[in-house]
XYZ file of N, CA and C in Angstrom:
522
model
N 47.990 -1.650 48.596
C 47.348 -1.828 49.869
C 46.147 -0.901 50.034
N 46.294 0.322 49.535
C 45.208 1.298 49.634
C 44.003 0.808 48.823
N 44.259 0.240 47.653
C 43.164 -0.264 46.829
C 42.435 -1.424 47.513
N 43.155 -2.238 48.223
C 42.549 -3.346 48.956
C 41.625 -2.824 50.062
N 42.051 -1.823 50.771
C 41.239 -1.233 51.843
C 40.001 -0.575 51.250
N 40.149 0.126 50.139
C 39.002 0.757 49.477
C 38.022 -0.312 48.999
N 38.552 -1.403 48.454
C 37.688 -2.499 48.006
C 36.914 -3.129 49.149
N 37.563 -3.331 50.282
C 36.895 -3.917 51.454
C 35.819 -2.972 51.985
N 36.107 -1.680 52.034
C 35.125 -0.696 52.498
C 33.916 -0.683 51.574
N 34.154 -0.725 50.272
C 33.043 -0.761 49.314
C 32.203 -2.020 49.495
N 32.841 -3.168 49.711
C 32.102 -4.403 49.952
C 31.257 -4.311 51.213
N 31.812 -3.720 52.261
C 31.077 -3.572 53.515
C 29.856 -2.680 53.313
N 29.942 -1.728 52.417
C 28.815 -0.830 52.154
C 27.817 -1.459 51.182
N 28.270 -2.112 50.132
C 27.408 -2.600 49.050
C 26.710 -3.919 49.392
N 27.365 -4.843 50.066
C 26.786 -6.165 50.340
C 25.484 -6.072 51.137
N 25.385 -5.267 52.197
C 24.096 -5.179 52.904
C 22.970 -4.626 52.039
N 23.295 -3.764 51.099
C 22.263 -3.223 50.208
C 21.691 -4.337 49.334
N 22.533 -5.180 48.788
C 22.057 -6.275 47.940
C 21.350 -7.366 48.746
N 21.691 -7.504 50.009
C 21.067 -8.556 50.803
C 19.619 -8.244 51.144
N 19.197 -6.997 51.100
C 17.800 -6.665 51.406
C 16.921 -6.633 50.161
N 17.505 -6.738 48.991
C 16.702 -6.766 47.765
C 15.969 -8.104 47.662
N 14.709 -8.097 47.192
C 13.964 -9.360 47.091
C 14.537 -10.266 46.003
N 14.444 -11.569 46.260
C 14.895 -12.550 45.277
C 13.871 -12.662 44.151
N 14.204 -13.403 43.117
C 13.276 -13.586 41.989
C 11.996 -14.278 42.449
N 12.114 -15.259 43.328
C 10.924 -15.949 43.859
C 10.044 -14.992 44.665
N 10.654 -14.140 45.476
C 9.880 -13.186 46.264
C 9.183 -12.165 45.369
N 9.848 -11.741 44.297
C 9.200 -10.816 43.357
C 8.020 -11.476 42.660
N 8.166 -12.757 42.308
C 7.072 -13.488 41.679
C 5.890 -13.630 42.640
N 6.174 -13.935 43.909
C 5.107 -14.044 44.897
C 4.395 -12.709 45.099
N 5.146 -11.623 45.120
C 4.524 -10.298 45.255
C 3.603 -10.013 44.068
N 4.041 -10.395 42.881
C 3.223 -10.191 41.690
C 1.940 -11.025 41.766
N 2.045 -12.271 42.236
C 0.875 -13.131 42.388
C -0.101 -12.540 43.404
N 0.419 -12.041 44.498
C -0.438 -11.475 45.554
C -1.091 -10.177 45.119
N -0.373 -9.363 44.352
C -0.974 -8.132 43.839
C -2.109 -8.448 42.874
N -1.924 -9.460 42.034
C -2.993 -9.876 41.123
C -4.207 -10.381 41.882
N -3.973 -11.098 42.975
C -5.087 -11.592 43.790
C -5.831 -10.428 44.437
N -5.113 -9.470 44.953
C -5.764 -8.316 45.581
C -6.561 -7.523 44.559
N -6.040 -7.415 43.339
C -6.767 -6.710 42.282
C -8.057 -7.434 41.924
N -8.093 -8.762 42.102
C -9.290 -9.550 41.802
C -10.258 -9.596 42.990
N -9.956 -8.894 44.092
C -10.846 -8.865 45.238
C -10.605 -9.972 46.245
N -9.446 -10.609 46.172
C -9.103 -11.694 47.093
C -8.049 -11.171 48.056
N -8.270 -11.351 49.345
C -7.259 -10.917 50.316
C -6.234 -12.032 50.517
N -5.015 -11.635 50.802
C -3.915 -12.583 50.970
C -3.311 -12.383 52.355
N -3.229 -13.480 53.112
C -2.643 -13.453 54.446
C -1.527 -14.484 54.513
N -0.453 -14.145 55.211
C 0.587 -15.126 55.501
C 0.249 -15.735 56.850
N 0.142 -17.051 56.902
C -0.338 -17.716 58.103
C 0.330 -19.070 58.275
N 0.046 -19.717 59.384
C 0.500 -21.085 59.601
C -0.721 -21.966 59.819
N -0.628 -23.193 59.335
C -1.702 -24.162 59.507
C -1.101 -25.461 60.023
N -1.948 -26.309 60.568
C -1.500 -27.651 60.945
C -1.207 -28.422 59.674
N -0.097 -29.118 59.653
C 0.258 -29.907 58.478
C -0.737 -31.055 58.323
N -1.335 -31.198 57.126
C -2.269 -32.305 56.921
C -1.602 -33.673 57.001
N -0.288 -33.716 56.930
C 0.476 -34.969 57.004
C 1.498 -34.863 58.134
N 1.038 -34.901 59.388
C 1.964 -34.642 60.501
C 2.893 -35.795 60.838
N 2.714 -36.944 60.234
C 3.519 -38.114 60.584
C 4.795 -38.219 59.755
N 5.355 -37.107 59.345
C 6.558 -37.128 58.519
C 7.808 -37.024 59.394
N 8.907 -37.501 58.865
C 10.173 -37.463 59.606
C 10.717 -36.053 59.760
N 10.228 -35.106 58.956
C 10.745 -33.750 59.067
C 10.317 -33.062 60.363
N 9.416 -33.669 61.119
C 8.980 -33.108 62.389
C 9.671 -33.752 63.583
N 10.832 -34.328 63.332
C 11.687 -34.874 64.381
C 12.987 -34.074 64.347
N 13.379 -33.513 65.487
C 14.612 -32.726 65.532
C 15.823 -33.652 65.508
N 17.001 -33.055 65.419
C 18.246 -33.836 65.387
C 18.486 -34.567 66.705
N 17.868 -34.057 67.766
C 18.028 -34.708 69.061
C 16.982 -35.782 69.298
N 16.031 -35.935 68.385
C 15.009 -36.961 68.507
C 13.697 -36.485 69.090
N 13.623 -35.236 69.531
C 12.361 -34.725 70.076
C 11.453 -34.262 68.935
N 10.161 -34.237 69.209
C 9.209 -33.876 68.160
C 9.097 -32.354 68.040
N 8.854 -31.920 66.813
C 8.676 -30.514 66.482
C 7.203 -30.342 66.101
N 6.566 -29.215 66.454
C 5.165 -29.017 66.055
C 5.000 -29.101 64.533
N 3.974 -29.815 64.099
C 3.719 -30.015 62.663
C 2.936 -28.829 62.127
N 3.634 -27.755 61.816
C 3.021 -26.525 61.319
C 3.653 -26.157 59.976
N 2.841 -25.602 59.085
C 3.309 -25.144 57.783
C 3.077 -23.648 57.652
N 4.036 -22.937 57.100
C 3.864 -21.518 56.791
C 3.390 -21.430 55.344
N 2.204 -20.857 55.158
C 1.592 -20.793 53.839
C 0.943 -19.430 53.639
N 0.524 -19.187 52.406
C -0.268 -18.006 52.081
C -1.732 -18.427 52.032
N -2.584 -17.634 52.638
C -4.014 -17.910 52.620
C -4.721 -16.919 51.718
N -5.268 -17.410 50.611
C -6.037 -16.576 49.699
C -7.494 -16.683 50.128
N -8.106 -15.543 50.502
C -9.420 -15.541 51.137
C -10.394 -14.668 50.348
N -11.608 -15.202 50.183
C -12.679 -14.431 49.562
C -13.933 -14.609 50.409
N -14.734 -13.560 50.479
C -15.965 -13.586 51.273
C -17.135 -13.961 50.383
N -17.929 -14.913 50.847
C -19.138 -15.313 50.126
C -20.233 -14.290 50.416
N -21.003 -13.943 49.394
C -22.151 -13.055 49.599
C -23.225 -13.814 50.366
N -23.775 -13.151 51.341
C -24.825 -13.784 52.146
C -26.190 -13.454 51.560
N -27.032 -14.457 51.545
C -28.411 -14.219 51.112
C -29.144 -13.464 52.209
N -30.313 -12.942 51.883
C -31.054 -12.158 52.869
C -31.521 -13.012 54.046
N -31.762 -14.284 53.817
C -32.234 -15.154 54.896
C -31.093 -15.936 55.551
N -29.882 -15.425 55.523
C -28.715 -16.162 56.008
C -28.786 -16.459 57.499
N -29.514 -15.666 58.268
C -29.598 -15.919 59.707
C -30.490 -17.118 60.031
N -31.432 -17.432 59.137
C -32.332 -18.555 59.383
C -31.740 -19.883 58.921
N -30.767 -19.834 58.058
C -30.164 -21.052 57.532
C -29.028 -21.517 58.442
N -28.782 -22.826 58.483
C -27.669 -23.303 59.327
C -26.328 -22.870 58.735
N -25.398 -22.547 59.630
C -24.063 -22.165 59.178
C -23.316 -23.411 58.714
N -22.610 -23.279 57.625
C -21.924 -24.420 57.029
C -20.414 -24.209 57.121
N -19.742 -25.226 57.596
C -18.276 -25.262 57.613
C -17.863 -26.493 56.822
N -16.986 -26.312 55.857
C -16.471 -27.461 55.129
C -14.979 -27.246 54.889
N -14.287 -28.331 54.664
C -12.859 -28.246 54.408
C -12.338 -29.479 53.709
N -11.221 -29.306 53.009
C -10.542 -30.405 52.323
C -9.043 -30.237 52.540
N -8.352 -31.353 52.742
C -6.896 -31.346 52.885
C -6.304 -32.319 51.880
N -5.153 -31.946 51.330
C -4.456 -32.828 50.391
C -3.517 -33.740 51.169
N -3.601 -35.027 50.901
C -2.736 -36.004 51.548
C -1.434 -36.148 50.743
N -0.483 -36.899 51.276
C 0.817 -37.078 50.615
C 0.700 -37.689 49.229
N -0.266 -38.585 49.041
C -0.409 -39.236 47.744
C -1.167 -38.378 46.728
N -1.551 -37.154 47.093
C -2.233 -36.253 46.175
C -3.746 -36.306 46.250
N -4.285 -37.307 46.959
C -5.740 -37.388 47.099
C -6.221 -36.327 48.079
N -7.491 -35.972 47.958
C -8.093 -34.993 48.844
C -8.930 -35.707 49.889
N -8.881 -35.215 51.093
C -9.644 -35.768 52.201
C -10.562 -34.666 52.726
N -11.864 -34.944 52.764
C -12.790 -33.963 53.329
C -12.634 -34.013 54.841
N -12.340 -32.853 55.448
C -12.058 -32.811 56.879
C -13.267 -32.434 57.708
N -14.164 -31.651 57.157
C -15.326 -31.257 57.938
C -16.497 -31.003 57.002
N -17.650 -31.239 57.525
C -18.882 -31.010 56.791
C -19.927 -30.662 57.842
N -19.927 -29.403 58.275
C -20.764 -28.999 59.390
C -22.195 -28.713 59.008
N -22.767 -29.440 58.147
C -24.147 -29.228 57.742
C -24.324 -29.583 56.287
N -25.520 -29.467 55.845
C -25.815 -29.776 54.449
C -25.585 -28.541 53.604
N -24.702 -28.656 52.637
C -24.556 -27.567 51.688
C -25.004 -28.041 50.325
N -25.129 -27.119 49.414
C -25.806 -27.384 48.145
C -25.120 -28.476 47.332
N -25.926 -29.223 46.627
C -25.388 -30.282 45.767
C -24.577 -29.674 44.630
N -24.953 -28.489 44.193
C -24.200 -27.803 43.142
C -22.777 -27.501 43.613
N -22.635 -27.060 44.863
C -21.318 -26.790 45.423
C -20.527 -28.082 45.610
N -21.184 -29.146 46.077
C -20.508 -30.440 46.233
C -19.961 -30.936 44.902
N -20.779 -30.859 43.848
C -20.345 -31.308 42.523
C -19.177 -30.469 42.023
N -19.246 -29.160 42.236
C -18.159 -28.291 41.804
C -16.862 -28.650 42.525
N -16.943 -28.887 43.832
C -15.733 -29.217 44.600
C -15.119 -30.526 44.121
N -15.945 -31.499 43.800
C -15.432 -32.779 43.309
C -14.699 -32.616 41.980
N -15.224 -31.769 41.110
C -14.592 -31.552 39.799
C -13.377 -30.640 39.903
N -13.489 -29.573 40.677
C -12.491 -28.506 40.655
C -11.262 -28.787 41.506
N -11.356 -29.699 42.459
C -10.190 -29.915 43.321
C -8.991 -30.456 42.553
N -9.228 -31.110 41.426
C -8.116 -31.613 40.615
C -7.452 -30.508 39.801
N -8.148 -29.377 39.607
C -7.562 -28.281 38.832
C -6.708 -27.354 39.698
N -6.750 -27.537 41.011
C -5.933 -26.705 41.887
C -4.461 -27.091 41.757
N -3.547 -26.136 41.941
C -2.114 -26.455 41.855
C -1.714 -27.513 42.877
N -0.623 -28.216 42.586
C -0.162 -29.300 43.441
C 0.334 -28.822 44.809
N 0.658 -27.532 44.937
C 1.150 -27.043 46.219
C 0.054 -26.459 47.106
N -1.210 -26.657 46.739
C -2.316 -26.284 47.619
C -2.422 -27.338 48.709
N -2.392 -26.902 49.957
C -2.425 -27.818 51.084
C -3.834 -28.045 51.609
N -4.645 -26.983 51.620
C -5.924 -27.077 52.301
C -6.883 -26.038 51.732
N -8.184 -26.373 51.717
C -9.246 -25.454 51.331
C -10.322 -25.569 52.393
N -10.844 -24.428 52.834
C -11.895 -24.480 53.837
C -12.826 -23.287 53.705
N -14.037 -23.465 54.249
C -14.986 -22.365 54.351
C -15.531 -22.355 55.761
N -15.515 -21.179 56.355
C -16.039 -20.989 57.694
C -16.515 -19.544 57.802
N -17.678 -19.348 58.363
C -18.251 -18.005 58.553
C -18.292 -17.230 57.240
N -18.683 -17.901 56.172
C -18.837 -17.308 54.841
C -17.524 -16.813 54.254
N -16.394 -17.292 54.728
C -15.077 -17.000 54.163
C -14.504 -18.276 53.571
N -14.118 -18.222 52.307
C -13.502 -19.363 51.631
C -12.006 -19.071 51.550
N -11.190 -20.022 52.009
C -9.740 -19.814 52.060
C -9.028 -20.981 51.400
N -8.041 -20.654 50.567
C -7.149 -21.650 49.971
C -5.765 -21.403 50.567
N -5.207 -22.432 51.220
C -3.876 -22.341 51.808
C -2.896 -23.046 50.878
N -1.876 -22.309 50.416
C -0.916 -22.913 49.495
C 0.430 -22.222 49.575
N 1.414 -22.830 48.890
C 2.805 -22.384 48.973
C 3.222 -21.426 47.856
N 2.400 -21.195 46.863
C 2.678 -20.266 45.753
C 3.979 -20.596 45.017
N 4.207 -21.856 44.720
C 5.467 -22.242 44.080
C 5.450 -22.091 42.573
N 4.308 -22.315 41.931
C 4.259 -22.336 40.476
C 3.729 -21.010 39.932
N 4.566 -20.235 39.230
C 4.077 -18.991 38.651
C 2.967 -19.264 37.638
N 1.943 -18.446 37.668
C 0.818 -18.609 36.748
C -0.295 -19.471 37.302
N -0.040 -20.205 38.375
C -1.074 -21.070 38.933
C -2.068 -20.292 39.787
N -1.770 -19.025 40.047
C -2.697 -18.236 40.852
C -4.024 -18.025 40.140
N -4.022 -18.099 38.802
C -5.280 -17.972 38.061
C -6.230 -19.111 38.397
N -5.700 -20.330 38.531
C -6.536 -21.475 38.910
C -7.130 -21.271 40.303
N -6.323 -20.770 41.222
C -6.787 -20.545 42.590
C -7.845 -19.445 42.617
N -7.592 -18.348 41.896
C -8.561 -17.245 41.870
C -9.869 -17.680 41.227
N -9.791 -18.432 40.125
C -11.019 -18.923 39.482
C -11.784 -19.852 40.417
N -11.075 -20.730 41.118
C -11.705 -21.637 42.078
C -12.427 -20.848 43.166
N -11.751 -19.860 43.748
C -12.355 -19.069 44.816
C -13.580 -18.298 44.327
N -13.468 -17.674 43.169
C -14.582 -16.881 42.661
C -15.784 -17.749 42.319
N -15.546 -18.919 41.735
C -16.643 -19.821 41.409
C -17.289 -20.362 42.682
N -16.478 -20.708 43.685
C -17.027 -21.173 44.972
C -17.909 -20.098 45.593
N -17.457 -18.849 45.534
C -18.215 -17.761 46.144
C -19.512 -17.482 45.398
N -19.550 -17.764 44.102
C -20.760 -17.530 43.305
C -21.816 -18.604 43.525
N -21.386 -19.833 43.791
C -22.335 -20.933 43.922
C -23.136 -20.799 45.220
N -24.396 -21.229 45.201
C -25.197 -21.134 46.428
C -24.684 -22.109 47.481
N -24.724 -21.669 48.719
C -24.255 -22.485 49.828
C -25.309 -23.538 50.219
N -26.567 -23.174 50.084
C -27.666 -24.078 50.456
C -28.533 -24.364 49.230
N -29.101 -25.558 49.191
C -30.081 -25.861 48.158
C -31.334 -25.037 48.404
N -32.049 -24.652 47.330
C -33.293 -23.886 47.541
C -34.311 -24.763 48.284
N -35.124 -24.142 49.121
C -36.100 -24.934 49.869
C -37.132 -25.562 48.930
N -37.607 -26.765 49.246
C -38.610 -27.404 48.379
C -39.921 -26.632 48.434
N -40.571 -26.589 47.288
C -41.824 -25.818 47.207
C -43.024 -26.677 47.433
């Protein structure tokens, strides 16, 4: 009987310690985020509107609707501004992945460079399948994704860095 009581006391002490340790998935995500920070990309945990809000998962058991929000990680990089950035129109663009895997351009707040347009058309297929949305606003480029596939962060980091390097506007005609 004494051994049983000692065993129960040990379980009461040890189980909470193991419950606060990160899981293998959480350790992998931490490693991905540390690599992104080392590459100069900031990582934020955020919520976004689901690009596919018409799913049955947004209906509660009682039949009422639930807000169509997704919890994702936002990998953000700042675009370098040219010296004449105040004279040029501000550009906002975005893309969302639909259920069938196709990309839908959500906003195009001005004319941005053809070089950037061509890059986006080619590079959007190289992004991991769990990327939900990509957008640029106020010279910040953000990729919103679920970080499910280990090793896919390299594709996201390369995409962000290449986007930030490309010119936002075409050079003025001479």
